[in-house]
Coordinates of C-alpha atoms in Angstrom, one line a residue:
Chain O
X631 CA -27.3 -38.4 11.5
X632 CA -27.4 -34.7 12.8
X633 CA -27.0 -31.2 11.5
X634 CA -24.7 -29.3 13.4
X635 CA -25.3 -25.6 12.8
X636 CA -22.8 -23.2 14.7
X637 CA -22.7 -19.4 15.1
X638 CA -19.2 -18.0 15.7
X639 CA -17.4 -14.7 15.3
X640 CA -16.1 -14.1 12.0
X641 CA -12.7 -13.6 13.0
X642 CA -13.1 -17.3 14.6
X643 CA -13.7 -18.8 11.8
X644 CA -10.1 -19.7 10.2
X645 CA -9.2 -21.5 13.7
X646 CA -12.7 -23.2 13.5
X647 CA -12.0 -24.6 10.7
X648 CA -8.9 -25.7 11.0
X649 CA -10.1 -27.6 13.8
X650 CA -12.3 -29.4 11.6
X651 CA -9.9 -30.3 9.5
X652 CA -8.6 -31.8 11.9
X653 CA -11.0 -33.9 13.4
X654 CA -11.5 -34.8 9.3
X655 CA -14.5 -32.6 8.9
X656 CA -14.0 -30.9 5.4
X657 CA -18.0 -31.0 4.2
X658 CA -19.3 -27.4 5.7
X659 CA -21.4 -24.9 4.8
X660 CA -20.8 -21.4 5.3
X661 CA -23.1 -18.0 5.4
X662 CA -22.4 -14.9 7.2
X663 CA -25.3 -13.4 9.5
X664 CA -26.5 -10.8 11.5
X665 CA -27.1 -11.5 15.2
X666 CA -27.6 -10.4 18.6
X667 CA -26.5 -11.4 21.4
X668 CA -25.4 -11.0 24.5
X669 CA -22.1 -9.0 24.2
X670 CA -21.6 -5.8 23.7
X671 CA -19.6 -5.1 20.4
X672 CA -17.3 -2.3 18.9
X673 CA -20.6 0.0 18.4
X674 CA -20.5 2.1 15.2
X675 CA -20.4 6.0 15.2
X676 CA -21.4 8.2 11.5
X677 CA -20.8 11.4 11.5
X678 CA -21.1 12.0 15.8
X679 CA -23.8 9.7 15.7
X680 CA -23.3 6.2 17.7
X681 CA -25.6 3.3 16.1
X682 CA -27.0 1.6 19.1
X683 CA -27.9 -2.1 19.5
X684 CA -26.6 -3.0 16.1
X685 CA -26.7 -6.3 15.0
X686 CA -23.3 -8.0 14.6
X687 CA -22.1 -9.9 12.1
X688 CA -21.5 -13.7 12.8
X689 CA -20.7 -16.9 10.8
X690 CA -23.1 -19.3 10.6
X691 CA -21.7 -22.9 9.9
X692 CA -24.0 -25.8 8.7
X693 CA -22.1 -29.3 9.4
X694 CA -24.4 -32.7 8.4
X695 CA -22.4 -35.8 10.3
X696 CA -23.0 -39.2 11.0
X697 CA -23.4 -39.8 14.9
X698 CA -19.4 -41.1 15.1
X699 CA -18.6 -37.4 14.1
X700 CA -20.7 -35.4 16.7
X701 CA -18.6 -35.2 19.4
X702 CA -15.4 -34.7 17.6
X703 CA -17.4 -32.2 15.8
X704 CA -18.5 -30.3 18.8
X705 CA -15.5 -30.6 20.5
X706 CA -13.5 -29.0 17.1
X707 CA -15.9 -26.1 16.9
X708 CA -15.5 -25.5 20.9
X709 CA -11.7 -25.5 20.3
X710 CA -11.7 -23.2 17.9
X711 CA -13.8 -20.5 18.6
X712 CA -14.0 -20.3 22.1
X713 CA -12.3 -17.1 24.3
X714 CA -14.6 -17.6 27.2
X715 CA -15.9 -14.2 26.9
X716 CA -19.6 -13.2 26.0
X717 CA -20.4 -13.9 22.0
X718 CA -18.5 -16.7 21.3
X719 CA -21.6 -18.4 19.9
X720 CA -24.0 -21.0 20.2
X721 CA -23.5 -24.8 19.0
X722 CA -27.6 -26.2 18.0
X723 CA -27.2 -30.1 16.9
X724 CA -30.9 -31.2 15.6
X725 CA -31.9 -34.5 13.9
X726 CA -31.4 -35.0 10.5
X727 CA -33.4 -37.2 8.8
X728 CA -32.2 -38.0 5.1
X729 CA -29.8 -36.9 3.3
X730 CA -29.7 -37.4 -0.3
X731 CA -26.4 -37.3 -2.6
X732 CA -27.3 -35.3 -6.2
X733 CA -25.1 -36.7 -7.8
X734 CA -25.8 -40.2 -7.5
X735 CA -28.6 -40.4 -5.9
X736 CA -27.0 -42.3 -2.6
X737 CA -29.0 -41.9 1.0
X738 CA -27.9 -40.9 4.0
X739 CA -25.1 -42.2 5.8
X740 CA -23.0 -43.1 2.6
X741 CA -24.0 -39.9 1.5
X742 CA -23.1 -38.0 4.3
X743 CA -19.6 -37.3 3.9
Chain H
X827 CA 9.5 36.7 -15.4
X828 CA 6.2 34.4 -14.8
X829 CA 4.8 32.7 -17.7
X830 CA 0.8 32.3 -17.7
X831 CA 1.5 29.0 -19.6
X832 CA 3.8 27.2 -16.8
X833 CA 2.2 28.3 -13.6
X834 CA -1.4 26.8 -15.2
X835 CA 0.4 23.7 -16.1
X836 CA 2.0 23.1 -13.1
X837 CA -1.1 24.0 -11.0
X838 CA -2.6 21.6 -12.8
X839 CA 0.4 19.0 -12.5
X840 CA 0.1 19.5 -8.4
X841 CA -3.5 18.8 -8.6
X842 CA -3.3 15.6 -10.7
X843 CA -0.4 14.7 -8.2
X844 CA -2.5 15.2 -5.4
X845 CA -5.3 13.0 -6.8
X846 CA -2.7 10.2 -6.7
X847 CA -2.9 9.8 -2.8
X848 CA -6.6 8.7 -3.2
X849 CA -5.9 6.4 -5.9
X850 CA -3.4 5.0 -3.8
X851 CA -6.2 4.6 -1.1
X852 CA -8.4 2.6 -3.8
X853 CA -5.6 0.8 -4.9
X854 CA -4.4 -0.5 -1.4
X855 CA -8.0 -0.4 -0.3
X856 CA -8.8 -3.0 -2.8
X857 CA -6.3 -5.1 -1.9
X858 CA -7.3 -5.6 1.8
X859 CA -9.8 -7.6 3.4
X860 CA -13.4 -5.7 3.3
X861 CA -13.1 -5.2 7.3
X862 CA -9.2 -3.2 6.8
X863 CA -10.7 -0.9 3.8
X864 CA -11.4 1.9 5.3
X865 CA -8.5 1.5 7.6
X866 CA -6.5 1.9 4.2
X867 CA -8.5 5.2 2.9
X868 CA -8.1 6.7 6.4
X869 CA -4.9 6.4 6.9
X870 CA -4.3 7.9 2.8
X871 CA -6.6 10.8 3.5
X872 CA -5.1 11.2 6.9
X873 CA -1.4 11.9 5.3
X874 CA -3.4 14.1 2.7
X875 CA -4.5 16.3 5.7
X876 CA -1.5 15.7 8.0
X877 CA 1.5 16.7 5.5
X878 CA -0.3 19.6 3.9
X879 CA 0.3 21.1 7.0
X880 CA 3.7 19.9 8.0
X881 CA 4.6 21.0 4.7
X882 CA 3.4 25.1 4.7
X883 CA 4.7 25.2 8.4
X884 CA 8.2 24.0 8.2
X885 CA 8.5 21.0 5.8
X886 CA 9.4 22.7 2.9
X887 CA 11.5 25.1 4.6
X888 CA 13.3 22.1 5.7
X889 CA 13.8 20.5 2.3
X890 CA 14.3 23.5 0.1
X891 CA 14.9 26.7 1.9
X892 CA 18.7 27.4 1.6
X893 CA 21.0 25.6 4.3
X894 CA 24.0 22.9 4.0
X895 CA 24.4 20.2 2.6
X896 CA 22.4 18.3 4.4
X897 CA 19.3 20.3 5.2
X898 CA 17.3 23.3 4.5
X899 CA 16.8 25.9 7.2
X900 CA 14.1 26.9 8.8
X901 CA 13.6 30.4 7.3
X902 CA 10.6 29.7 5.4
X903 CA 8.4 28.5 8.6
X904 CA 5.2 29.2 7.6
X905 CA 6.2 29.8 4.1
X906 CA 7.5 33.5 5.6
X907 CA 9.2 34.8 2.1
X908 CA 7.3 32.3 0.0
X909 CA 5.9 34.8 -2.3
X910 CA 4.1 34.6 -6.0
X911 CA 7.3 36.3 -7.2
X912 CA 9.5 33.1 -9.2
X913 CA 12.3 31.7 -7.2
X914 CA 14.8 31.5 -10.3
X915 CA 16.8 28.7 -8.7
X916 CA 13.9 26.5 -8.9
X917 CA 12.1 27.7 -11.3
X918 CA 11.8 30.8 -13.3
X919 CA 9.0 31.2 -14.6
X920 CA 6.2 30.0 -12.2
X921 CA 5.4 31.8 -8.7
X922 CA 7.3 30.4 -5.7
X923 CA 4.3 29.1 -4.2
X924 CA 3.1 26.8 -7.4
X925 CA 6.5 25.0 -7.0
X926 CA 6.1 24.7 -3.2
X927 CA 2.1 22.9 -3.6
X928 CA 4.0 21.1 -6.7
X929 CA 6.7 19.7 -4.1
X930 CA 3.5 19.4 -1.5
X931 CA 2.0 16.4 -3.4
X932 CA 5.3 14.7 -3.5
X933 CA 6.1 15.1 0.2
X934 CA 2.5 13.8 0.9
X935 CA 2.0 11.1 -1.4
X936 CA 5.6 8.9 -0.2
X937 CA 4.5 7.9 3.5
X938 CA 1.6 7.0 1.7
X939 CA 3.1 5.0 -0.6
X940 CA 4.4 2.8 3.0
X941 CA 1.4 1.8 4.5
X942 CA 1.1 -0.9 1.7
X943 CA 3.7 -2.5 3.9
X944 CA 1.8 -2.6 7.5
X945 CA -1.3 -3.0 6.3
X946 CA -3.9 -4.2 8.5
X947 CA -2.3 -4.4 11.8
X948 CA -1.0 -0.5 12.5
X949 CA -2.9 1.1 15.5
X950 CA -3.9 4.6 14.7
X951 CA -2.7 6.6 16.9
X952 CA 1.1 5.1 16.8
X953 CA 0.3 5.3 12.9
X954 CA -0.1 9.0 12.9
X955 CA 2.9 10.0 14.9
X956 CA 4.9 7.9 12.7
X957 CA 4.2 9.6 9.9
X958 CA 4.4 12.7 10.8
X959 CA 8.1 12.1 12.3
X960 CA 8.6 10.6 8.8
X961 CA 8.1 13.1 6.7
X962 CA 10.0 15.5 8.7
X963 CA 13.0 13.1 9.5
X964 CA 13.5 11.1 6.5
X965 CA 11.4 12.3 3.3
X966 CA 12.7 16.2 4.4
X967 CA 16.6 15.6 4.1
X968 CA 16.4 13.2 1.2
X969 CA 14.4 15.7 -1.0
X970 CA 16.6 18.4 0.2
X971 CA 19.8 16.3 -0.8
X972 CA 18.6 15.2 -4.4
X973 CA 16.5 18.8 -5.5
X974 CA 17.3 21.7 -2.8
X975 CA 19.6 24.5 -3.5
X976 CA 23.3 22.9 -2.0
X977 CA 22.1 19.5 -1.6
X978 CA 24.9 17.0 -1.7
X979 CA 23.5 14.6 -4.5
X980 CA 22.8 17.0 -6.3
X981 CA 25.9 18.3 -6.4
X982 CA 27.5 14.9 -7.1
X983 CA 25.3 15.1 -10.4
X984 CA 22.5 12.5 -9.0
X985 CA 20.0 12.1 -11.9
X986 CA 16.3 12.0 -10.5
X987 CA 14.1 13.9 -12.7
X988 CA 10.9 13.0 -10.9
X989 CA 11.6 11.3 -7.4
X990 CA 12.8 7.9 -8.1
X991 CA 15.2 8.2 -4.9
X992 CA 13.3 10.8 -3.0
X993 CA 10.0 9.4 -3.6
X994 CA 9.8 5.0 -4.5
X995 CA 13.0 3.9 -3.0
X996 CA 12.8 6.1 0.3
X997 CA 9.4 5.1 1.1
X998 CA 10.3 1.4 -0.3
X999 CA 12.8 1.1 1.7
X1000 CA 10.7 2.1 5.3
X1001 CA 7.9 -0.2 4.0
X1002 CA 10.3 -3.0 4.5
X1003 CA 11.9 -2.1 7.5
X1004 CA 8.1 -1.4 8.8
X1005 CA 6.7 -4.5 7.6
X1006 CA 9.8 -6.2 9.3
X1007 CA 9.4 -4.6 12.8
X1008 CA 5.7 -4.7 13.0
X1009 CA 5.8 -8.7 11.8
X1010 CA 3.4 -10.5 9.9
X1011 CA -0.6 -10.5 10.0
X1012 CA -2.2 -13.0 12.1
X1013 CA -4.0 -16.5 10.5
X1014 CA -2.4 -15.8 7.2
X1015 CA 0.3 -18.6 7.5
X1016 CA 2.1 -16.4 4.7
X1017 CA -0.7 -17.2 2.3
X1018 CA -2.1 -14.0 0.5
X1019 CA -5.6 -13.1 1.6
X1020 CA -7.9 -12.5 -1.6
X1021 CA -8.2 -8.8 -2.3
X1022 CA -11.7 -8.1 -1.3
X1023 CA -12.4 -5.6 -4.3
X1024 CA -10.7 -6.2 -7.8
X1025 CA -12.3 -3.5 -9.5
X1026 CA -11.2 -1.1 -7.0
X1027 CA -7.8 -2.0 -7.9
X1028 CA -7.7 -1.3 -11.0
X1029 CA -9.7 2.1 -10.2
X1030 CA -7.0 3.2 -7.9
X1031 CA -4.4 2.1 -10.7
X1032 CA -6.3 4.3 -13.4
X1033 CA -6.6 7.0 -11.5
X1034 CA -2.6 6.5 -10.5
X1035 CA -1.5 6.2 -13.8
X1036 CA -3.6 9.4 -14.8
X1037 CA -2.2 11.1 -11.8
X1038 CA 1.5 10.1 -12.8
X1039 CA 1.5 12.7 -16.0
X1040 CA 1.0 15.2 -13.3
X1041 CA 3.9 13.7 -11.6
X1042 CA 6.3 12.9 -14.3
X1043 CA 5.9 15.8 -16.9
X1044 CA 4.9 18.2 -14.7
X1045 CA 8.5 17.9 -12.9
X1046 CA 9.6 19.8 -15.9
X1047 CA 8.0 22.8 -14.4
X1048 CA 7.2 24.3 -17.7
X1049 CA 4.6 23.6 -20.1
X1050 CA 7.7 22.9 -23.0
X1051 CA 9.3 19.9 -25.1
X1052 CA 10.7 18.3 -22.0
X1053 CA 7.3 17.8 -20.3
X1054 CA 5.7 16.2 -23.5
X1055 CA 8.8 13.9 -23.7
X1056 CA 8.5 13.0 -19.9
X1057 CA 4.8 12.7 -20.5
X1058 CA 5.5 10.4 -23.4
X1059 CA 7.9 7.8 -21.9
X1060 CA 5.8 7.7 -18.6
X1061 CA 3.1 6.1 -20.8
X1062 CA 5.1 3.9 -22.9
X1063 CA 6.9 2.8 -19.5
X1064 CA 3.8 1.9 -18.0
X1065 CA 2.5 -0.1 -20.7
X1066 CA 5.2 -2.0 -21.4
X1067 CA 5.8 -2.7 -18.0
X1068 CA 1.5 -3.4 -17.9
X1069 CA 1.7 -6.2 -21.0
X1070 CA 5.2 -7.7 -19.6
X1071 CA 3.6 -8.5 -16.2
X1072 CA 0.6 -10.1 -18.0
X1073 CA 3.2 -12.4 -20.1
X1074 CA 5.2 -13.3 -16.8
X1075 CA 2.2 -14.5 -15.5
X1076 CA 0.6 -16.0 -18.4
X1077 CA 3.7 -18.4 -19.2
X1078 CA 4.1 -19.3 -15.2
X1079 CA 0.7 -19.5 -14.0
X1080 CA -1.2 -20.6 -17.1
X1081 CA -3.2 -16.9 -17.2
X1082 CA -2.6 -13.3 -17.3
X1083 CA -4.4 -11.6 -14.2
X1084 CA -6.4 -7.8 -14.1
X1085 CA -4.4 -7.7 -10.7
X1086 CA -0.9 -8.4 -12.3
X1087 CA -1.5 -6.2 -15.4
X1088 CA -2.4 -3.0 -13.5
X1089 CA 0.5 -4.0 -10.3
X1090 CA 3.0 -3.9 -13.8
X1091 CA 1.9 -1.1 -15.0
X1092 CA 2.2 0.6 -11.5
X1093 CA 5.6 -0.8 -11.5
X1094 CA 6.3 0.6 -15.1
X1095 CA 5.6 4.1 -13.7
X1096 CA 7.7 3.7 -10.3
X1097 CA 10.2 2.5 -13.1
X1098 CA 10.4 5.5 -14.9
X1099 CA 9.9 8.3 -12.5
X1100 CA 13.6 9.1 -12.3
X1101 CA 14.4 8.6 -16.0
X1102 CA 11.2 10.3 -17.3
X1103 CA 12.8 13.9 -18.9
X1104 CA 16.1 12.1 -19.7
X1105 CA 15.4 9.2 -21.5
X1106 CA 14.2 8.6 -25.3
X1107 CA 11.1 6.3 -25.7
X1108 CA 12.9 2.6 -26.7
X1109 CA 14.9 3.4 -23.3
X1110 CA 11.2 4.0 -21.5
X1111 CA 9.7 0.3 -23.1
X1112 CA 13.2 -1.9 -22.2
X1113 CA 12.4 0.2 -18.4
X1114 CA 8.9 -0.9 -18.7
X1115 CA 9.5 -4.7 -20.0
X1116 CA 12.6 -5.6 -17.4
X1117 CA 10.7 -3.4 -14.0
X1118 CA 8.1 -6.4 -14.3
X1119 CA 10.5 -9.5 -14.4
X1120 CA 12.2 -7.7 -11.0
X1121 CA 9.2 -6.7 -8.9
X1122 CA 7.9 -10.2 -10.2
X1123 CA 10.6 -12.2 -8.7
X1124 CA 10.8 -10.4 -6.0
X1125 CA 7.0 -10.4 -5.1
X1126 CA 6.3 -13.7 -6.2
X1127 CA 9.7 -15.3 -5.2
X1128 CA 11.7 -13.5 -2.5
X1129 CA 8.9 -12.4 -0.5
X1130 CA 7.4 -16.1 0.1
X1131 CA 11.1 -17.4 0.1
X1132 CA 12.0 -14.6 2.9
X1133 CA 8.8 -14.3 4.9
X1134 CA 8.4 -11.1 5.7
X1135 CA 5.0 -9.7 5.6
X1136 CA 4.9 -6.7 3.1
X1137 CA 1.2 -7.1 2.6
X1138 CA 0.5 -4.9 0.1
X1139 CA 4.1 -4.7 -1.8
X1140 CA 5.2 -1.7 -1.1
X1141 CA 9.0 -2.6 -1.2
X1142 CA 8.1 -5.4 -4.0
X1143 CA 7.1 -2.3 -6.5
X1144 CA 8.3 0.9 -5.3
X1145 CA 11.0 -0.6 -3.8
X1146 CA 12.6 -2.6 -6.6
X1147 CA 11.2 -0.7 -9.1
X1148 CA 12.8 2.4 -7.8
X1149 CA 15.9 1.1 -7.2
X1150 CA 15.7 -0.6 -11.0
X1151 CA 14.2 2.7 -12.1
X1152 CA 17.3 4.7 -10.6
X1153 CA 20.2 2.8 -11.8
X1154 CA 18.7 2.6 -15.5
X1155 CA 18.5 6.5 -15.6
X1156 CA 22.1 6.1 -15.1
X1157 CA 22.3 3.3 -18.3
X1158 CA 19.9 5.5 -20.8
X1159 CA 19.9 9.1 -20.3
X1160 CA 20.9 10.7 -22.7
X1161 CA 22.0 14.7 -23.2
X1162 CA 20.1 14.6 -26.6
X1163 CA 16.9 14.4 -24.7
X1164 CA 17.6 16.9 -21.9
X1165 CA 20.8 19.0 -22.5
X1166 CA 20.6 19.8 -18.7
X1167 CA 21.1 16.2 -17.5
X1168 CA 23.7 13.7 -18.6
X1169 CA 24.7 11.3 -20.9
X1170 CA 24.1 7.5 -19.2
X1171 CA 26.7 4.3 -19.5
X1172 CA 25.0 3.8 -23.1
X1173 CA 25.5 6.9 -24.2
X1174 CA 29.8 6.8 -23.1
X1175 CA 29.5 7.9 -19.6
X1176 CA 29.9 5.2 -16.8
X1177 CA 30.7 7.6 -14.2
X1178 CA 26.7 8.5 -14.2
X1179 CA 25.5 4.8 -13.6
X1180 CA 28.6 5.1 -10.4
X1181 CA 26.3 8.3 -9.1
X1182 CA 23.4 6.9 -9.7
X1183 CA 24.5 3.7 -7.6
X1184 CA 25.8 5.8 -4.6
X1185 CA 22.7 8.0 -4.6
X1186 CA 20.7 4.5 -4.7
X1187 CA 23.1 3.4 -1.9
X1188 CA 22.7 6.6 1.0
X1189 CA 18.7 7.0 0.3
X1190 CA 18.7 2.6 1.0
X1191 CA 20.9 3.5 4.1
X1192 CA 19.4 6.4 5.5
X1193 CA 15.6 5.8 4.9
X1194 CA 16.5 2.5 6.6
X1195 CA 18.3 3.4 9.7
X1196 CA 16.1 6.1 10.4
X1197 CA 13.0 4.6 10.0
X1198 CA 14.1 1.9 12.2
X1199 CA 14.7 4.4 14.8
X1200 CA 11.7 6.3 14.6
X1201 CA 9.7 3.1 14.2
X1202 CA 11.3 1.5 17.9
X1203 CA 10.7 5.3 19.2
X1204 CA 7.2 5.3 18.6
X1205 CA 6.4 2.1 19.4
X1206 CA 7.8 2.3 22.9
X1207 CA 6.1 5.6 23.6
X1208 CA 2.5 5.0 22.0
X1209 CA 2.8 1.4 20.8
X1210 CA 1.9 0.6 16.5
X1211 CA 0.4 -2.6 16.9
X1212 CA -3.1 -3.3 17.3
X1213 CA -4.3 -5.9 20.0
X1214 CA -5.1 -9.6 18.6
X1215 CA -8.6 -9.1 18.8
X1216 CA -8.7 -5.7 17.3
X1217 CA -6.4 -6.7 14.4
X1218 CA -9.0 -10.1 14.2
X1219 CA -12.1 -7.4 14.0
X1220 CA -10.3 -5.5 11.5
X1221 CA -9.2 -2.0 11.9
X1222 CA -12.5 0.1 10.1
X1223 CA -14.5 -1.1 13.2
X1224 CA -11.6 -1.3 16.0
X1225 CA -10.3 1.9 14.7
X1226 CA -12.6 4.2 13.7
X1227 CA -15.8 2.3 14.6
X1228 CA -16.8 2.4 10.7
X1229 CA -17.8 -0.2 8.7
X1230 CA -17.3 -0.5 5.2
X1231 CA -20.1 -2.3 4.0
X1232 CA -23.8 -3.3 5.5
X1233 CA -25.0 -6.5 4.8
X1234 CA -28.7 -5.7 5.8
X1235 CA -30.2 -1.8 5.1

C-alpha cells in the first residue's frame, strides 16, 4: 500500500480529478495550502503596495492505494495537472503501513478502497 | 414652485437608488466563486464611478435634454442650463438637478444589472470600454424614448412608471446577448458552481429590496399619494413573488432555499417596477406570485435546456421579469390609481397591453442589436475575454492582483 499526497494548483484540480475518476480513483482527500515554490505567481498589490514572496495557494491531495493503483494514479494526476511550466506541483508516494476501515473494523488492502 | 417636501424625498430616493449598485455587488458577489468576488464588486463600483460621469457630461443631455424623437441633444453637456430652478416638464416642484442625480442612479445601476451575465470571464479593460459605450449607445436612447420630452414611446402612451423597459429588459436583454458572445465559463460542464457566500446574497438582496422604495416610489417625484401606493405594491410584489419562489421549489425539489426566496423576491421587484404607481395591491401580489413561475422555468428549465451561460441570471430575472413586468402593467393599470396613466386590458382597454407589447418589442430589438455591435467592436479592438489561465486563477488576482480572502494572517 502507499499514500500518494499531491500538490497542484487550484485551478488544476477539477481536471485532476476527473482523471481519477477515470483511472477509478474516487477515495481522495482534499485540503487547500499555502506553498512556495519555484514560480513566480500573480503577486498581490494593497493600496500601491506589492506583497512580495507571498505564499500561493495550492491543493494538497491525499490518495491511500493498493500497489495495482500507483501508477495509474500517478499517471492520472500527471495528466491532469500538468502545463509544463514552473508550479505545476510535486507528486510524494511514501509507504503506508495499515490502514484501518472505522466502520467495520477491516485492515488494509480490503479496506483501502 | 419648489416644494421642500419633494426635493428632500427625492434626494433621498436617489440616494437609496444609488445604494442599490452595491447591493447588486453583494448580491452577484455572493454568487461567484471566492477567487471572481472582487472581480464582481469592482466592476459594480467601477460603473458607480464611470456613469456618474458620463452622466453630468453628456449622458443626460443625451437622454432628456430636448431633441427628436429619437434622442436628446447635446445642449446640456456638462449639465450647462441644469439649474436648481424646476424643470416643469419633468417635474415641478423639485430643482432640475435633483431629477437629473434621480435619473443618475438609474443610468448607473442598468449595465450593472449585466455583468450577472459575463460573470467571471470579462477582461477589465474590454469590460470598461463596453460599458461606457453602453450607457451612451443603448441605455441613453431608450430612456430618452420611454421618459424624455418628445420621445416616441412615450408619445405612443408606453406605460413604464419606474423603468421596467428602460431599466430590467434593456439590460436583460444585453446580458443575454453578452453571455452568448462571450460563451460559457471553463470546467463548469453547465453545472452551477456553488455560490461561495450565501449570506452575502441575501445581504445584497436586503439591501436591493430596501433600495427599490427609493426606486419605485420615489419615481413619483413627489412625496404624495402616488409614491406611498408605488411604495406599497413594490413591497407586496416582492413578497409575493419571495414566498412563490420558495413554494416552486419546495414542491419540485423537496425544500424551499434562502437563495430561491431572496432570487423571487428580486424577481417580484424587477416585476413591478413598471406597474408600481399604476397598479392597485391584488394586481401587485398576482405580479409577484406569476414573475416566480417565469423566471423559475426559465432559470431552472430553458437555461440548462438552451446552454447558454448566463451565470448569474441576469436575463433569467431582469430579463423575464421585465418583460412579464411590462406586459402586466398593460393587464392591471388602472386610471383609479393614477389618473395620469391608463386604464389596462382588465380595466376595458386592450389597446394599452398592444403598447405595452410594442414598447417590449423595440427595447428587445434594439438593446439586442446594439449591444451585439458594440460587443463585436470592442472585442476586436481591446479583446473581453480573459486568457484560460487568468480566467482559471480567477479574475480578483489576474485582474486587479487582489485577493478576497487570506487563508493564513
Amino acid at each position: 500500500m502507499k499514500l500518494i499526497i499531491a500538490i497542484i494548483q487550484p485551478s488544476k484540480f477539477s481536471e485532476v480529478r476527473d482523471e481519477l475518476y477515470k483511472v477509478e480513483v474516487n477515495l481522495i482527500t482534499v485540503s487547500e495550502v499555502l506553498g512556495h515554490g519555484r514560480q513566480k505567481g500573480f503577486s498581490e498589490v494593497y493600496r500601491g503596495v506589492k506583497e512580495m514572496g507571498n505564499l500561493l495557494k495550492k491543493i494538497r491531495l491525499e490518495i491511500a492505494v493498493n500497489e495495482n493503483f500507483v501508477e495509474p494514479t500517478i499517471k492520472a494526476i500527471v495528466k491532469g495537472a500538468k502545463t509544463g511550466e514552473t508550479g505545476d506541483g510535486k507528486i510524494f508516494v511514501l509507504d503506508l503501513k495499515e490502514c484501518v476501515r472505522i466502520r467495520t473494523e477491516e485492515r488494509n488492502g480490503v479496506a483501502i478502497g | 414652485m419648489i416644494n421642500s417636501g419633494d426635493t428632500a424625498f427625492v434626494l433621498i430616493s436617489a440616494a437609496l437608488v444609488m445604494l442599490m449598485t452595491p447591493a447588486l455587488a453583494f448580491f452577484y458577489g455572493g454568487i461567484v466563486r471566492r477567487k471572481n468576488v472582487l472581480g464582481i464588486l469592482m466592476q459594480c463600483m467601477a460603473i458607480l464611478a464611470l456613469v456618474s460621469i458620463q452622466w453630468v457630461l453628456f449622458g443626460y443631455s443625451l437622454s432628456f435634454a430636448p431633441g427628436n424623437a429619437i434622442l436628446g441633444s447635446l445642449k446640456w453637456f456638462g449639465l450647462n442650463g441644469v439649474g436648481f430652478a424646476p424643470y416643469a416638464d419633468y417635474a415641478g416642484t423639485i430643482p432640475h438637478q435633483a431629477f437629473m442625480i434621480f435619473q443618475a442612479m438609474f443610468a448607473i445601476i442598468t449595465p450593472a444589472l449585466i455583468i450577472g451575465a459575463f460573470a467571471e470571464r470579462m477582461k477589465f479593460s474590454g469590460f470598461m470600454v463596453f460599458i461606457l459605450l453602453w450607457a451612451t449607445l443603448v441605455y441613453d436612447p431608450v430612456a430618452h424614448w420611454v421618459w424624455g420630452i418628445g420621445g416616441w414611446l412615450r408619445n405612443l402612451g408606453a406605460l413604464d412608471f419606474a423603468g421596467g423597459t428602460v431599466v430590467h429588459i434593456n439590460a436583460g436583454i444585453a446580458a443575454l446577448v453578452t453571455a452568448l458572445l462571450i460563451g460559457k465559463r471553463k470546467g463548469l460542464d453547465n453545472k452551477p458552481a456553488p455560490p461561495h457566500n450565501l449570506p452575502f446574497v441575501v445581504l445584497g438582496a436586503g439591501l436591493l429590496w430596501f433600495g427599490w422604495f427609493g426606486f419605485n416610489s420615489g419615481s413619483a417625484l413627489a412625496a404624495n399619494g402616488l409614491a406611498v401606493s408605488a411604495f406599497v405594491v413594490t413591497n407586496t410584489a416582492a413578497a409575493a413573488a419571495g414566498l412563490s419562489w420558495a413554494m416552486l421549489e419546495w414542491m419540485f425539489n423537496g425544500k424551499p432555499t434562502i437563495f430561491g426566496t431572496v432570487t423571487g423576491a428580486v424577481a417580484g421587484l424587477v416585476a413591478i417596477t413598471p406597474a408600481a404607481g399604476f397598479v392597485s395591491v391584488i394586481p401587485a401580489i398576482i405580479i409577484g406570485l406569476l414573475v416566480s413561475v417565469f423566471c423559475y422555468i426559465a432559470v431552472a428549465y430553458v437555461k440548462p435546456k438552451l446552454g447558454y451561460d448566463d451565470s448569474l441570471d441576469a436575463f433569467g430575472v431582469h430579463g423575464i421579469g421585465g418583460i412579464w413586468g411590462a406586459l402586466a402593467t398593460g393587464l392591471f393599470a388602472s386610471k383609479a390609481v393614477n389618473p395620469a396613466g391608463s386604464d389596462g386590458l382588465f380595466f376595458g382597454n386592450p389597446h394599452q397591453l398592444y403598447v405595452q407589447f410594442i414598447a417590449v418589442a423595440v427595447t428587445v430589438v434594439y438593446s439586442a442589436l446594439v449591444t451585439f455591435i458594440i460587443y463585436k467592436v470592442v472585442d476586436a479592438a481591446i479583446g473581453m475575454r480573459v486568457s484560460e489561465k487568468e480566467e482559471a486563477v480567477g479574475l480578483d488576482l489576474s485582474q486587479h492582483r487582489e485577493g478576497a480572502y487570506t487563508m493564513l494572517e
